[in-house]
mmCIF file of C-alpha atoms in Angstrom:
data_model
loop_
_atom_site.group_PDB
_atom_site.id
_atom_site.type_symbol
_atom_site.label_atom_id
_atom_site.label_comp_id
_atom_site.label_asym_id
_atom_site.label_seq_id
_atom_site.Cartn_x
_atom_site.Cartn_y
_atom_site.Cartn_z
ATOM 1 C CA ALA A 1 159.042 108.707 81.331
ATOM 2 C CA GLN A 2 156.369 107.011 79.658
ATOM 3 C CA LYS A 3 157.024 103.050 79.094
ATOM 4 C CA VAL A 4 154.842 100.910 77.358
ATOM 5 C CA THR A 5 155.527 96.754 78.624
ATOM 6 C CA GLN A 6 154.138 93.981 76.575
ATOM 7 C CA ALA A 7 155.037 90.960 78.847
ATOM 8 C CA GLN A 8 154.112 88.465 76.088
ATOM 9 C CA THR A 9 156.633 88.031 73.478
ATOM 10 C CA GLU A 10 155.199 85.159 71.446
ATOM 11 C CA ILE A 11 151.865 83.697 71.405
ATOM 12 C CA SER A 12 150.325 80.524 69.334
ATOM 13 C CA VAL A 13 146.855 79.504 68.938
ATOM 14 C CA VAL A 14 144.958 77.451 66.988
ATOM 15 C CA GLU A 15 142.564 79.241 64.055
ATOM 16 C CA LYS A 16 139.488 79.967 65.492
ATOM 17 C CA GLU A 17 140.569 80.386 69.220
ATOM 18 C CA ASP A 18 140.216 83.664 71.371
ATOM 19 C CA VAL A 19 143.112 85.452 71.955
ATOM 20 C CA THR A 20 144.444 88.386 74.024
ATOM 21 C CA LEU A 21 147.510 90.781 73.918
ATOM 22 C CA ASP A 22 148.381 92.369 76.763
ATOM 23 C CA CYS A 23 149.944 95.675 77.131
ATOM 24 C CA VAL A 24 150.847 97.974 80.297
ATOM 25 C CA TYR A 25 151.744 101.109 79.855
ATOM 26 C CA GLU A 26 153.326 104.199 82.416
ATOM 27 C CA THR A 27 152.822 107.481 81.920
ATOM 28 C CA ARG A 28 152.856 110.613 84.995
ATOM 29 C CA ASP A 29 150.237 112.457 82.642
ATOM 30 C CA THR A 30 146.459 112.729 82.934
ATOM 31 C CA THR A 31 146.416 113.619 79.144
ATOM 32 C CA TYR A 32 147.506 110.229 76.427
ATOM 33 C CA TYR A 33 146.597 108.476 73.872
ATOM 34 C CA LEU A 34 146.880 105.396 73.081
ATOM 35 C CA PHE A 35 147.237 102.854 69.827
ATOM 36 C CA TRP A 36 147.824 99.420 68.485
ATOM 37 C CA TYR A 37 149.565 98.816 65.474
ATOM 38 C CA LYS A 38 150.397 95.662 63.421
ATOM 39 C CA GLN A 39 153.049 93.969 61.693
ATOM 40 C CA PRO A 40 152.212 91.733 59.083
ATOM 41 C CA PRO A 41 155.216 89.372 58.027
ATOM 42 C CA SER A 42 155.237 91.872 55.088
ATOM 43 C CA GLY A 43 156.981 94.329 57.373
ATOM 44 C CA GLU A 44 154.133 97.531 57.222
ATOM 45 C CA LEU A 45 153.052 98.722 59.842
ATOM 46 C CA VAL A 46 148.846 98.876 60.126
ATOM 47 C CA PHE A 47 147.535 101.508 62.346
ATOM 48 C CA LEU A 48 144.534 99.504 64.129
ATOM 49 C CA ILE A 49 143.247 102.005 66.758
ATOM 50 C CA ARG A 50 143.735 105.111 69.232
ATOM 51 C CA ARG A 51 141.926 105.423 72.551
ATOM 52 C CA ASN A 52 142.911 108.716 74.679
ATOM 53 C CA SER A 53 143.060 109.159 78.513
ATOM 54 C CA PHE A 54 139.416 110.369 79.164
ATOM 55 C CA ASP A 55 137.882 108.054 76.847
ATOM 56 C CA GLU A 56 137.758 104.522 79.126
ATOM 57 C CA GLN A 57 134.890 102.869 76.579
ATOM 58 C CA ASN A 58 135.468 99.223 75.070
ATOM 59 C CA GLU A 59 135.820 99.137 71.711
ATOM 60 C CA ILE A 60 134.695 96.588 69.336
ATOM 61 C CA SER A 61 135.719 96.400 65.456
ATOM 62 C CA GLY A 62 134.749 93.350 64.107
ATOM 63 C CA ARG A 63 136.538 90.105 65.785
ATOM 64 C CA TYR A 64 139.025 92.698 67.600
ATOM 65 C CA SER A 65 138.164 94.489 70.575
ATOM 66 C CA TRP A 66 140.505 96.838 73.001
ATOM 67 C CA ASN A 67 139.810 96.871 76.937
ATOM 68 C CA PHE A 68 141.041 100.013 78.029
ATOM 69 C CA GLN A 69 141.571 100.171 82.131
ATOM 70 C CA LYS A 70 143.150 103.046 83.532
ATOM 71 C CA SER A 71 142.735 101.382 86.913
ATOM 72 C CA THR A 72 145.666 99.067 86.241
ATOM 73 C CA SER A 73 147.147 100.995 83.227
ATOM 74 C CA SER A 74 146.234 98.536 80.908
ATOM 75 C CA PHE A 75 144.976 98.847 76.985
ATOM 76 C CA ASN A 76 144.273 95.016 76.108
ATOM 77 C CA PHE A 77 143.295 93.821 72.734
ATOM 78 C CA THR A 78 141.415 90.826 72.002
ATOM 79 C CA ILE A 79 141.435 88.835 68.710
ATOM 80 C CA THR A 80 138.058 86.861 68.787
ATOM 81 C CA ALA A 81 137.791 83.782 66.368
ATOM 82 C CA SER A 82 141.354 83.971 65.165
ATOM 83 C CA GLN A 83 142.839 83.763 61.584
ATOM 84 C CA VAL A 84 145.966 82.804 59.959
ATOM 85 C CA VAL A 85 145.867 85.861 58.311
ATOM 86 C CA ASP A 86 146.030 87.807 62.100
ATOM 87 C CA SER A 87 149.524 86.218 62.645
ATOM 88 C CA ALA A 88 151.897 88.938 63.034
ATOM 89 C CA VAL A 89 153.891 91.101 65.554
ATOM 90 C CA TYR A 90 151.541 93.684 67.259
ATOM 91 C CA PHE A 91 152.757 96.836 69.153
ATOM 92 C CA CYS A 92 151.006 98.678 71.811
ATOM 93 C CA ALA A 93 152.109 102.340 71.826
ATOM 94 C CA LEU A 94 151.600 105.460 74.464
ATOM 95 C CA SER A 95 152.081 109.209 73.483
ATOM 96 C CA GLU A 96 151.905 112.092 75.873
ATOM 97 C CA ALA A 97 151.360 115.755 75.423
ATOM 98 C CA GLY A 98 154.764 117.050 74.296
ATOM 99 C CA GLN A 99 156.145 113.726 73.740
ATOM 100 C CA ASN A 100 156.404 111.194 70.628
ATOM 101 C CA PHE A 101 155.245 107.930 70.078
ATOM 102 C CA VAL A 102 156.644 104.920 72.312
ATOM 103 C CA PHE A 103 156.317 101.606 71.314
ATOM 104 C CA GLY A 104 156.679 98.514 73.010
ATOM 105 C CA PRO A 105 158.577 95.775 72.066
ATOM 106 C CA GLY A 106 155.847 93.764 70.348
ATOM 107 C CA THR A 107 154.118 90.542 70.622
ATOM 108 C CA ARG A 108 154.155 88.065 67.889
ATOM 109 C CA LEU A 109 151.406 86.239 67.172
ATOM 110 C CA SER A 110 151.016 82.852 65.127
ATOM 111 C CA VAL A 111 147.683 81.508 64.291
ATOM 112 C CA LEU A 112 148.176 77.937 63.216
ATOM 113 C CA PRO A 113 145.651 76.384 60.633
ATOM 114 C CA ASP I 1 148.267 101.848 51.085
ATOM 115 C CA SER I 2 149.279 104.309 53.968
ATOM 116 C CA GLY I 3 150.112 106.989 51.493
ATOM 117 C CA VAL I 4 154.011 107.503 53.114
ATOM 118 C CA THR I 5 156.276 106.149 50.346
ATOM 119 C CA GLN I 6 160.004 105.265 50.946
ATOM 120 C CA THR I 7 162.824 104.551 48.990
ATOM 121 C CA PRO I 8 164.734 102.697 48.712
ATOM 122 C CA LYS I 9 162.910 99.684 49.848
ATOM 123 C CA HIS I 10 166.308 97.913 50.419
ATOM 124 C CA LEU I 11 169.760 98.853 50.664
ATOM 125 C CA ILE I 12 173.026 96.593 51.061
ATOM 126 C CA THR I 13 176.177 98.432 51.264
ATOM 127 C CA ALA I 14 179.831 98.325 53.040
ATOM 128 C CA THR I 15 180.883 99.479 56.888
ATOM 129 C CA GLY I 16 181.988 102.765 56.557
ATOM 130 C CA GLN I 17 179.601 103.806 53.396
ATOM 131 C CA ARG I 18 177.086 106.773 53.691
ATOM 132 C CA VAL I 19 173.705 106.530 52.685
ATOM 133 C CA THR I 20 170.295 108.385 52.256
ATOM 134 C CA LEU I 21 166.927 107.181 52.811
ATOM 135 C CA ARG I 22 163.720 109.556 51.699
ATOM 136 C CA CYS I 23 160.487 109.525 52.539
ATOM 137 C CA SER I 24 157.379 111.156 51.000
ATOM 138 C CA PRO I 25 154.364 111.637 53.529
ATOM 139 C CA ARG I 26 151.038 111.868 53.173
ATOM 140 C CA SER I 27 149.348 114.130 51.035
ATOM 141 C CA GLY I 28 148.670 116.871 53.688
ATOM 142 C CA ASP I 29 150.708 115.678 56.498
ATOM 143 C CA LEU I 30 153.549 118.419 58.136
ATOM 144 C CA SER I 31 154.936 115.649 60.297
ATOM 145 C CA VAL I 32 157.477 113.039 59.143
ATOM 146 C CA TYR I 33 158.702 110.914 61.776
ATOM 147 C CA TRP I 34 162.231 108.556 61.693
ATOM 148 C CA TYR I 35 162.026 105.084 63.724
ATOM 149 C CA GLN I 36 164.413 102.350 63.331
ATOM 150 C CA GLN I 37 163.374 98.798 64.118
ATOM 151 C CA SER I 38 166.483 96.113 64.707
ATOM 152 C CA LEU I 39 165.767 92.813 65.888
ATOM 153 C CA ASP I 40 166.937 93.799 69.385
ATOM 154 C CA GLN I 41 165.701 96.773 69.790
ATOM 155 C CA GLY I 42 162.374 96.996 68.936
ATOM 156 C CA LEU I 43 161.236 100.404 67.656
ATOM 157 C CA GLN I 44 163.252 103.111 68.550
ATOM 158 C CA PHE I 45 162.036 106.586 67.816
ATOM 159 C CA LEU I 46 164.649 108.541 65.785
ATOM 160 C CA ILE I 47 163.818 111.966 65.322
ATOM 161 C CA GLN I 48 160.847 114.355 64.313
ATOM 162 C CA TYR I 49 160.310 117.259 61.440
ATOM 163 C CA TYR I 50 157.327 119.091 61.752
ATOM 164 C CA ASN I 51 156.819 121.482 58.641
ATOM 165 C CA GLY I 52 160.720 121.982 58.061
ATOM 166 C CA GLU I 53 161.601 122.069 61.730
ATOM 167 C CA GLU I 54 163.118 119.590 63.934
ATOM 168 C CA ARG I 55 160.858 119.115 66.478
ATOM 169 C CA ALA I 56 161.828 116.263 68.761
ATOM 170 C CA LYS I 57 164.940 114.059 69.135
ATOM 171 C CA GLY I 58 165.013 110.477 70.616
ATOM 172 C CA ASN I 59 167.908 108.229 70.344
ATOM 173 C CA ILE I 60 169.553 109.406 67.094
ATOM 174 C CA LEU I 61 173.373 108.719 66.739
ATOM 175 C CA GLU I 62 175.570 111.964 65.526
ATOM 176 C CA ARG I 63 176.250 109.653 62.781
ATOM 177 C CA PHE I 64 172.839 110.127 61.943
ATOM 178 C CA SER I 65 171.080 113.467 60.415
ATOM 179 C CA ALA I 66 167.927 113.876 58.703
ATOM 180 C CA GLN I 67 166.006 116.877 57.468
ATOM 181 C CA GLN I 68 162.756 117.581 55.471
ATOM 182 C CA PHE I 69 162.208 120.405 52.642
ATOM 183 C CA PRO I 70 159.648 122.935 51.678
ATOM 184 C CA ASP I 71 158.262 120.343 49.454
ATOM 185 C CA LEU I 72 157.288 118.228 53.156
ATOM 186 C CA HIS I 73 159.772 115.206 52.096
ATOM 187 C CA SER I 74 162.069 113.734 54.344
ATOM 188 C CA GLU I 75 165.551 112.515 54.022
ATOM 189 C CA LEU I 76 167.300 110.568 56.948
ATOM 190 C CA ASN I 77 171.390 110.329 56.161
ATOM 191 C CA LEU I 78 173.224 107.645 57.668
ATOM 192 C CA SER I 79 177.399 108.138 57.452
ATOM 193 C CA SER I 80 180.061 105.446 58.893
ATOM 194 C CA LEU I 81 177.915 102.525 58.867
ATOM 195 C CA GLU I 82 178.665 99.914 61.269
ATOM 196 C CA LEU I 83 177.232 96.726 61.081
ATOM 197 C CA GLY I 84 174.867 97.319 63.853
ATOM 198 C CA ASP I 85 172.944 100.092 61.785
ATOM 199 C CA SER I 86 171.924 97.079 60.252
ATOM 200 C CA ALA I 87 168.003 97.689 60.632
ATOM 201 C CA LEU I 88 164.460 98.678 59.404
ATOM 202 C CA TYR I 89 163.940 102.233 58.904
ATOM 203 C CA PHE I 90 160.753 103.440 58.999
ATOM 204 C CA CYS I 91 159.362 106.703 57.884
ATOM 205 C CA ALA I 92 155.604 108.016 59.317
ATOM 206 C CA SER I 93 154.013 111.084 58.856
ATOM 207 C CA SER I 94 150.624 112.763 60.452
ATOM 208 C CA ALA I 95 148.801 115.783 60.316
ATOM 209 C CA HIS I 96 149.534 116.864 63.997
ATOM 210 C CA GLY I 97 152.605 118.999 65.001
ATOM 211 C CA THR I 98 153.439 118.358 68.583
ATOM 212 C CA VAL I 99 151.098 115.812 69.967
ATOM 213 C CA PRO I 100 150.610 112.842 67.416
ATOM 214 C CA THR I 101 146.984 112.884 69.401
ATOM 215 C CA GLY I 102 146.686 111.286 65.233
ATOM 216 C CA GLU I 103 147.694 107.787 64.557
ATOM 217 C CA LEU I 104 150.999 107.334 62.626
ATOM 218 C CA PHE I 105 151.056 106.267 59.576
ATOM 219 C CA PHE I 106 153.415 104.508 58.099
ATOM 220 C CA GLY I 107 155.945 103.561 55.316
ATOM 221 C CA GLU I 108 156.790 100.365 54.323
ATOM 222 C CA GLY I 109 160.548 100.939 55.419
ATOM 223 C CA SER I 110 163.769 100.899 53.846
ATOM 224 C CA ARG I 111 165.669 97.300 54.793
ATOM 225 C CA LEU I 112 169.437 98.432 55.204
ATOM 226 C CA THR I 113 172.128 95.786 55.135
ATOM 227 C CA VAL I 114 175.673 96.683 56.418
ATOM 228 C CA LEU I 115 177.887 94.070 55.526
#
């Protein structure tokens, strides 16, 4: 069965600090997809990134970067120079062939001014 | 704006009642997913429809049912409501049928409060 673990329930940082959100997944499939979503206080879920299991290249998008390591089944998310607007709950998710999305429990990030 | 529309945004009702939540997917998306987000359960997958047919079922209670209509909008029906059904119900859509290799686009959610 597929599973997503986000061990950090809550993280607080001060603005401009870097922060890494951890995501560890379990799957028996060789083909799978990993995602990160952001849920700001307003409540909507915003897609951030998708990675497939064959693409281990790390990705950078502005202040956001993702580190995908199959060897440790991790797909960590780093925010550089955090801002107050980054305050949100961040969800990691996994989908396998023929299965639906499974979301992790989420990490609540608070960025303090 | 994700392009997914959910109504109503907020709903307050009493135990034992029945409510219907509505979702219009993004233009062109054939798949609709329903998720429940409660404080203690996180995001739980309920059910998926693809082009009018049920495609996958998650932890959906027997008191709940859903359908997808020919115009691709979907409705989630919740009956015999209990206090524990209070949650944020999300609808999401994607272009893909079986494996959601692409991202899911979420609506803003319908917040249900059962008193």
